[in-house]
PDB file of C-alpha atoms and ligand atoms in Angstrom:
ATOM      1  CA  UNK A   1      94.925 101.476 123.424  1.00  0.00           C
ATOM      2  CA  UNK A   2      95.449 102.485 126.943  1.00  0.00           C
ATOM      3  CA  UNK A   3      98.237 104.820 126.479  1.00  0.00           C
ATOM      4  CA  UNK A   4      95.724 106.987 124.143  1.00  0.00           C
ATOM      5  CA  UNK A   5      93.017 106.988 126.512  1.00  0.00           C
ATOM      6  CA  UNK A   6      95.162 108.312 129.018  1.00  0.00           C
ATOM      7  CA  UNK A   7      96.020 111.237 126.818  1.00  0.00           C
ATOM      8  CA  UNK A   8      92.092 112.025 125.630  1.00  0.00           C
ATOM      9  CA  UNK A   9      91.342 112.340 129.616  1.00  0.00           C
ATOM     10  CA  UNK A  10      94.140 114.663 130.040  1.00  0.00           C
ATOM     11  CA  UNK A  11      92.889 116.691 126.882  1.00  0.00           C
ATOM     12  CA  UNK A  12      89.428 116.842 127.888  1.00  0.00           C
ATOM     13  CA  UNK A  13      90.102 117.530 131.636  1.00  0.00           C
ATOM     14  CA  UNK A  14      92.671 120.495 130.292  1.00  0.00           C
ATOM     15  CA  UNK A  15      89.929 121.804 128.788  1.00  0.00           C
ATOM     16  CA  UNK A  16      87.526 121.996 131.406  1.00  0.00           C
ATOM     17  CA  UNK A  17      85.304 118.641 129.657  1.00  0.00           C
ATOM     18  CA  UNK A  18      83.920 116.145 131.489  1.00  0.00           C
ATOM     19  CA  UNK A  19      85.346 112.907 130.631  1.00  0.00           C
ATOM     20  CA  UNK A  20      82.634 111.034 128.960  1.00  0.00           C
ATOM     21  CA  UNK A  21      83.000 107.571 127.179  1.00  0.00           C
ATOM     22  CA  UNK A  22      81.208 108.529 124.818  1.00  0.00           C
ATOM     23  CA  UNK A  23      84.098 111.732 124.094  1.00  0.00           C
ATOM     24  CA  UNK A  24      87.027 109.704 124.313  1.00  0.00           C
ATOM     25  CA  UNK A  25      85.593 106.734 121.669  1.00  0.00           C
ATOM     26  CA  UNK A  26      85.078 109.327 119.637  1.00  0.00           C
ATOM     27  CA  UNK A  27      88.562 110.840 120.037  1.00  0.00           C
ATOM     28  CA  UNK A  28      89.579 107.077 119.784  1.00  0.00           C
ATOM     29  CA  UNK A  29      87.626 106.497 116.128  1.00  0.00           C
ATOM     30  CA  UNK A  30      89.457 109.395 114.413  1.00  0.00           C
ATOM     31  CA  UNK A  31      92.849 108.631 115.842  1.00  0.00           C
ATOM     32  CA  UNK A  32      93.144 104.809 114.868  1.00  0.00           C
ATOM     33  CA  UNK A  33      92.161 105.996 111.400  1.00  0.00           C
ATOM     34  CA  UNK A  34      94.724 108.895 110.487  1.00  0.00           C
ATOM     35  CA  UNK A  35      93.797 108.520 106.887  1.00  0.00           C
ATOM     36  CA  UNK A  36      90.480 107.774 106.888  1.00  0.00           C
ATOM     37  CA  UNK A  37      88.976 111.385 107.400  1.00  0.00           C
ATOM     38  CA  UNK A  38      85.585 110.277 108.393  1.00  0.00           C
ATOM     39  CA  UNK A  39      82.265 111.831 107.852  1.00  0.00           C
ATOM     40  CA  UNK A  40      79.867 112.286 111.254  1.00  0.00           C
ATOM     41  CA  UNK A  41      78.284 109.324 109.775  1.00  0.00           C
ATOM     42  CA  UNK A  42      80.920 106.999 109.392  1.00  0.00           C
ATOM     43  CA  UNK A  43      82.271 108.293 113.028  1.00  0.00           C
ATOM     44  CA  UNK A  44      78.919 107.055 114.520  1.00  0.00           C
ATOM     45  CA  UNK A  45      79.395 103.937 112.545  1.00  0.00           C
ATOM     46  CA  UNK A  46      82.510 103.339 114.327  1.00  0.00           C
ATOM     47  CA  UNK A  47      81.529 104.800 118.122  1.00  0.00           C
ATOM     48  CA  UNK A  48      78.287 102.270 117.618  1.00  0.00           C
ATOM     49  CA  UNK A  49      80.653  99.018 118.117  1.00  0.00           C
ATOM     50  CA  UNK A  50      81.528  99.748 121.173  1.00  0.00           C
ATOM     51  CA  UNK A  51      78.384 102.305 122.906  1.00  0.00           C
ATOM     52  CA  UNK A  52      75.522 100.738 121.029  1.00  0.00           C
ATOM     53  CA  UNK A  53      73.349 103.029 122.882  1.00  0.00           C
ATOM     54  CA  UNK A  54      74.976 106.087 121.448  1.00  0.00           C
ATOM     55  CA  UNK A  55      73.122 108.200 119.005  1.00  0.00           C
ATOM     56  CA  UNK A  56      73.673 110.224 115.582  1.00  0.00           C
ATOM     57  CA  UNK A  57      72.183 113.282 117.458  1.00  0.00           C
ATOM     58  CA  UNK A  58      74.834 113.378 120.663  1.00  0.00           C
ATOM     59  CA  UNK A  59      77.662 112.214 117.734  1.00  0.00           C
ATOM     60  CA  UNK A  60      76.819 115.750 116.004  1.00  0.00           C
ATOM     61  CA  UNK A  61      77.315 117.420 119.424  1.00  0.00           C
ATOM     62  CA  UNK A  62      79.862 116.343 120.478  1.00  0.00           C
ATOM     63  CA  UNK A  63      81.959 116.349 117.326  1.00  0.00           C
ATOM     64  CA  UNK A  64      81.107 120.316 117.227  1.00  0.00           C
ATOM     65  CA  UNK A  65      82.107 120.443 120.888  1.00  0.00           C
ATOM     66  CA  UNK A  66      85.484 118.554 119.869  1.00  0.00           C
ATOM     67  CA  UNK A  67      86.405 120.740 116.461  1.00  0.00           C
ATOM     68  CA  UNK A  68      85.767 124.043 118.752  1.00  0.00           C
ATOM     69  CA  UNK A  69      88.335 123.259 121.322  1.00  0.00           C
ATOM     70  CA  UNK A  70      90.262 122.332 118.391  1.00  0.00           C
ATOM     71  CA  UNK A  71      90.327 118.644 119.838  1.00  0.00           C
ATOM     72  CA  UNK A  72      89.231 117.300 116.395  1.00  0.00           C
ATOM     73  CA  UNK A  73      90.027 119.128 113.026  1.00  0.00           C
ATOM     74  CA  UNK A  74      86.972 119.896 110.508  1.00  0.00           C
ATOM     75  CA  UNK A  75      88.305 119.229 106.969  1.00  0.00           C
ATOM     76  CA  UNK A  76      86.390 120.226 103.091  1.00  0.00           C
ATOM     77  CA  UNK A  77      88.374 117.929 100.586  1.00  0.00           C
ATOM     78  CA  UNK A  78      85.805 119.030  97.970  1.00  0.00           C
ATOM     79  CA  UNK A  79      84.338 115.720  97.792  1.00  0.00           C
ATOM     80  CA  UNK A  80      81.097 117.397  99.275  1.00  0.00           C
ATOM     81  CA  UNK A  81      81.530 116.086 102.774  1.00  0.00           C
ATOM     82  CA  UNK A  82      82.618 117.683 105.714  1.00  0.00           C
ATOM     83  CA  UNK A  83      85.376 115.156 107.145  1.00  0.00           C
ATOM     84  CA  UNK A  84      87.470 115.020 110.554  1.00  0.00           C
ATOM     85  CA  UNK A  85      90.988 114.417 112.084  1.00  0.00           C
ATOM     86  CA  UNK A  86      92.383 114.398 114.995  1.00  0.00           C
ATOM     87  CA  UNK A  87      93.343 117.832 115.646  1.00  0.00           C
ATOM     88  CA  UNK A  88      96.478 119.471 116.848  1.00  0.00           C
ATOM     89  CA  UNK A  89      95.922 120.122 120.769  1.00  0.00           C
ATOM     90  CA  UNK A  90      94.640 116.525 120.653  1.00  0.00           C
ATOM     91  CA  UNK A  91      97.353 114.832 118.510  1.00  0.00           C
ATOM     92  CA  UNK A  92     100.159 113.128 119.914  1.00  0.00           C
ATOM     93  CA  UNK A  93     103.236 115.592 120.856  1.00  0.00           C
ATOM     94  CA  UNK A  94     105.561 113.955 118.906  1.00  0.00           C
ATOM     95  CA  UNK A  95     103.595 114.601 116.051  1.00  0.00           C
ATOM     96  CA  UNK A  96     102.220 118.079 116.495  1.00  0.00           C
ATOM     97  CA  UNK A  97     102.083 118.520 112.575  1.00  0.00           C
ATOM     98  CA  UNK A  98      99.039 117.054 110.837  1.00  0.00           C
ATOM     99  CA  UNK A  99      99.755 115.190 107.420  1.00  0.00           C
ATOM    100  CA  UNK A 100      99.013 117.433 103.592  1.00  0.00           C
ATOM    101  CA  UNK A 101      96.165 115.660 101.692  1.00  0.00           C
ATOM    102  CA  UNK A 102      96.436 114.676  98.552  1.00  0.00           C
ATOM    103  CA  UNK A 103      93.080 114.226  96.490  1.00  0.00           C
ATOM    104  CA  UNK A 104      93.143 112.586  93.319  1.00  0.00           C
ATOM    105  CA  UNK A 105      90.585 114.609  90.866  1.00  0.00           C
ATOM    106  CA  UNK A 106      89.408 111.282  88.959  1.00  0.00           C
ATOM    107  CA  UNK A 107      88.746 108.645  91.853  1.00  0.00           C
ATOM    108  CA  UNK A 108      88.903 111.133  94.700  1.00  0.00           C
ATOM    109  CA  UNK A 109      90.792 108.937  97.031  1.00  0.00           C
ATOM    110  CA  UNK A 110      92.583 111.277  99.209  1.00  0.00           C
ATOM    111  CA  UNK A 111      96.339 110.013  99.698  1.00  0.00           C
ATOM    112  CA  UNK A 112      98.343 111.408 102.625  1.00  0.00           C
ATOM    113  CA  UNK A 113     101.630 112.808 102.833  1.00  0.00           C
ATOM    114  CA  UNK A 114     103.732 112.691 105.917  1.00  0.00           C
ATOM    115  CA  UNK A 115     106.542 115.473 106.572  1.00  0.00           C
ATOM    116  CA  UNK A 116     106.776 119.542 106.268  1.00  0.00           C
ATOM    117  CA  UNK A 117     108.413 121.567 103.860  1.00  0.00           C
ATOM    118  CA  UNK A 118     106.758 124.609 104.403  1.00  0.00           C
ATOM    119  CA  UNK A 119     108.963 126.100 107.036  1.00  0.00           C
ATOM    120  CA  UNK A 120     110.847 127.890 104.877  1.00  0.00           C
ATOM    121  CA  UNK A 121     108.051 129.497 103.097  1.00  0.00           C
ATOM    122  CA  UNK A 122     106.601 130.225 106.530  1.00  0.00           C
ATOM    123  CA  UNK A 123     109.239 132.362 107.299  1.00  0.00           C
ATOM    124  CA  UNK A 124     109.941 134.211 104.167  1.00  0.00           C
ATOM    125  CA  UNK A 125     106.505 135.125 104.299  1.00  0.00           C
ATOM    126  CA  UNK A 126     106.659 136.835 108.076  1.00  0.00           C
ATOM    127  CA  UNK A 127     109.725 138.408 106.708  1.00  0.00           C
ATOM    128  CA  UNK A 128     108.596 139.551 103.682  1.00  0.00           C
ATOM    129  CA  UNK A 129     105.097 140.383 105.098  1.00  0.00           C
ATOM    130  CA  UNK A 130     105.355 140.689 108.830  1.00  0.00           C
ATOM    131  CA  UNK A 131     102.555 137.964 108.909  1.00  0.00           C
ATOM    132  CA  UNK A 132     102.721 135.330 111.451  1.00  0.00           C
ATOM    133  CA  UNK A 133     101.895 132.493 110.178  1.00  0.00           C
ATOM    134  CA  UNK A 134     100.536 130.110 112.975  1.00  0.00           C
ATOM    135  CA  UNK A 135      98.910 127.263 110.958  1.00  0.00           C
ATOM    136  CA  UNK A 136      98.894 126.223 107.234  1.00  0.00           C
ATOM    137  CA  UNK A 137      96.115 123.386 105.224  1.00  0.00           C
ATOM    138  CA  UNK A 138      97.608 122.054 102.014  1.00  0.00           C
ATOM    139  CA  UNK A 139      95.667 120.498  99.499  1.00  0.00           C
ATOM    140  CA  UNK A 140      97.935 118.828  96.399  1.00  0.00           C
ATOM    141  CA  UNK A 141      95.452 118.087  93.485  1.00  0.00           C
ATOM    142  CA  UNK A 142      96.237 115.806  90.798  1.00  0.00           C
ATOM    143  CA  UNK A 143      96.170 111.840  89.779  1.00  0.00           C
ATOM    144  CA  UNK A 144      96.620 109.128  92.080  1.00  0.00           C
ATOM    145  CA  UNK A 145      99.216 106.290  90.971  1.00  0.00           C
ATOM    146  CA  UNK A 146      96.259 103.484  89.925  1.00  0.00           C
ATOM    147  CA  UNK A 147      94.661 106.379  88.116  1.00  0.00           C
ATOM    148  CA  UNK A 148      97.667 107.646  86.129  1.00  0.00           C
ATOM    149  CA  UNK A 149      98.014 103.748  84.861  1.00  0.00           C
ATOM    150  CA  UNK A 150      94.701 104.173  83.963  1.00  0.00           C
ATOM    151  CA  UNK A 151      95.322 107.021  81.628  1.00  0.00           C
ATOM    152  CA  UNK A 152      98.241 105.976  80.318  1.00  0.00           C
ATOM    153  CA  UNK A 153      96.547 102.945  79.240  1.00  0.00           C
ATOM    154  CA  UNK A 154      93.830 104.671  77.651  1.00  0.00           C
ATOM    155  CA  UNK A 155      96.276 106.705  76.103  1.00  0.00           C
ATOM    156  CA  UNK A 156      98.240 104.147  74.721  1.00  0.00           C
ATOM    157  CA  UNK A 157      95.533 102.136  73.277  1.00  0.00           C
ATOM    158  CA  UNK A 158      93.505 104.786  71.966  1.00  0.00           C
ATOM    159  CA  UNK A 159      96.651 105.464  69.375  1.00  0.00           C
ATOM    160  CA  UNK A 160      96.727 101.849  68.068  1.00  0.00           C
TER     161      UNK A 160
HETATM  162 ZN1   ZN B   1      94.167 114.124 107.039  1.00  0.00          ZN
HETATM  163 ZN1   ZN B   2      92.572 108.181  91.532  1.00  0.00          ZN
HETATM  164 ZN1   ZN B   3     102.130 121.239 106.871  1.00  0.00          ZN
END
């Protein structure tokens, strides 16, 4: 993906990084997998394929480096891993809003959910409060759709 690489060079150069290979595969990992939300581990994993000399060590660093310039967002979706995105100064700018995570409470698959209603709410809230509200993180809790069937299955048989 040329286009992106061109972008993650502009990003890192804006801030005052050195472009390193090693920064922009990195960049690269998290944006070809929006939904994934990968661990440091599982980034390393990926970044490995292609820089086999890489290590877990300069991984850590640089993924600090990344979430301080806000290049890469740092996300808790209480599964007891600390998990990354692509964050907003380094998303694409037709999409500067992230996605809302959805995390199912019995599997803890974490769906995605595309689009922003919270605009509204935004504003009522720097009317009603004078707050300005620069950023929001939504987390939906609940049952994904595999393990609602699940339930209702249980359900259903345990009343025959
Ligand atoms: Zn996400
Ligand atoms: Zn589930
Ligand atoms: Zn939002």
């Amino acid at each position: 993906m040329p286009d992106n690489q061109e972008r993650f060079k502009n990003v890192l150069k804006q801030n005052g990084l050195k472009v390193t290979t090693q920064r922009i595969s990195i960049l690269e990992a998290l944006e070809s997998r929006p939904d994934k939300h990968l661990t440091a581990e599982e980034i390393y994993e990926c970044v490995k394929e292609n820089s086999p000399d890489i290590g877990l060590a300069t991984v850590y660093r640089t993924i600090q480096l990344l979430a301080e310039l806000n290049l890469i967002d740092k996300l808790n979706l209480g599964d007891g891993y600390v998990r990354y995105e692509i964050g907003h100064s380094g998303a694409n700018e037709d999409s500067t809003h992230h996605h809302h995570h959805l995390i199912c409470l019995n599997c803890g698959s974490v769906l995605t959910f595309q689009g922003d209603l919270l605009e509204a709410l935004e504003e009522r809230i720097q009317n009603a409060l004078e707050f300005e509200v620069v950023d929001h993180e939504v987390k939906l809790f609940g049952y994904c759709k595999e393990c609602r069937e699940a339930r209702i299955e249980k359900h259903n048989n345990t009343n025959c």
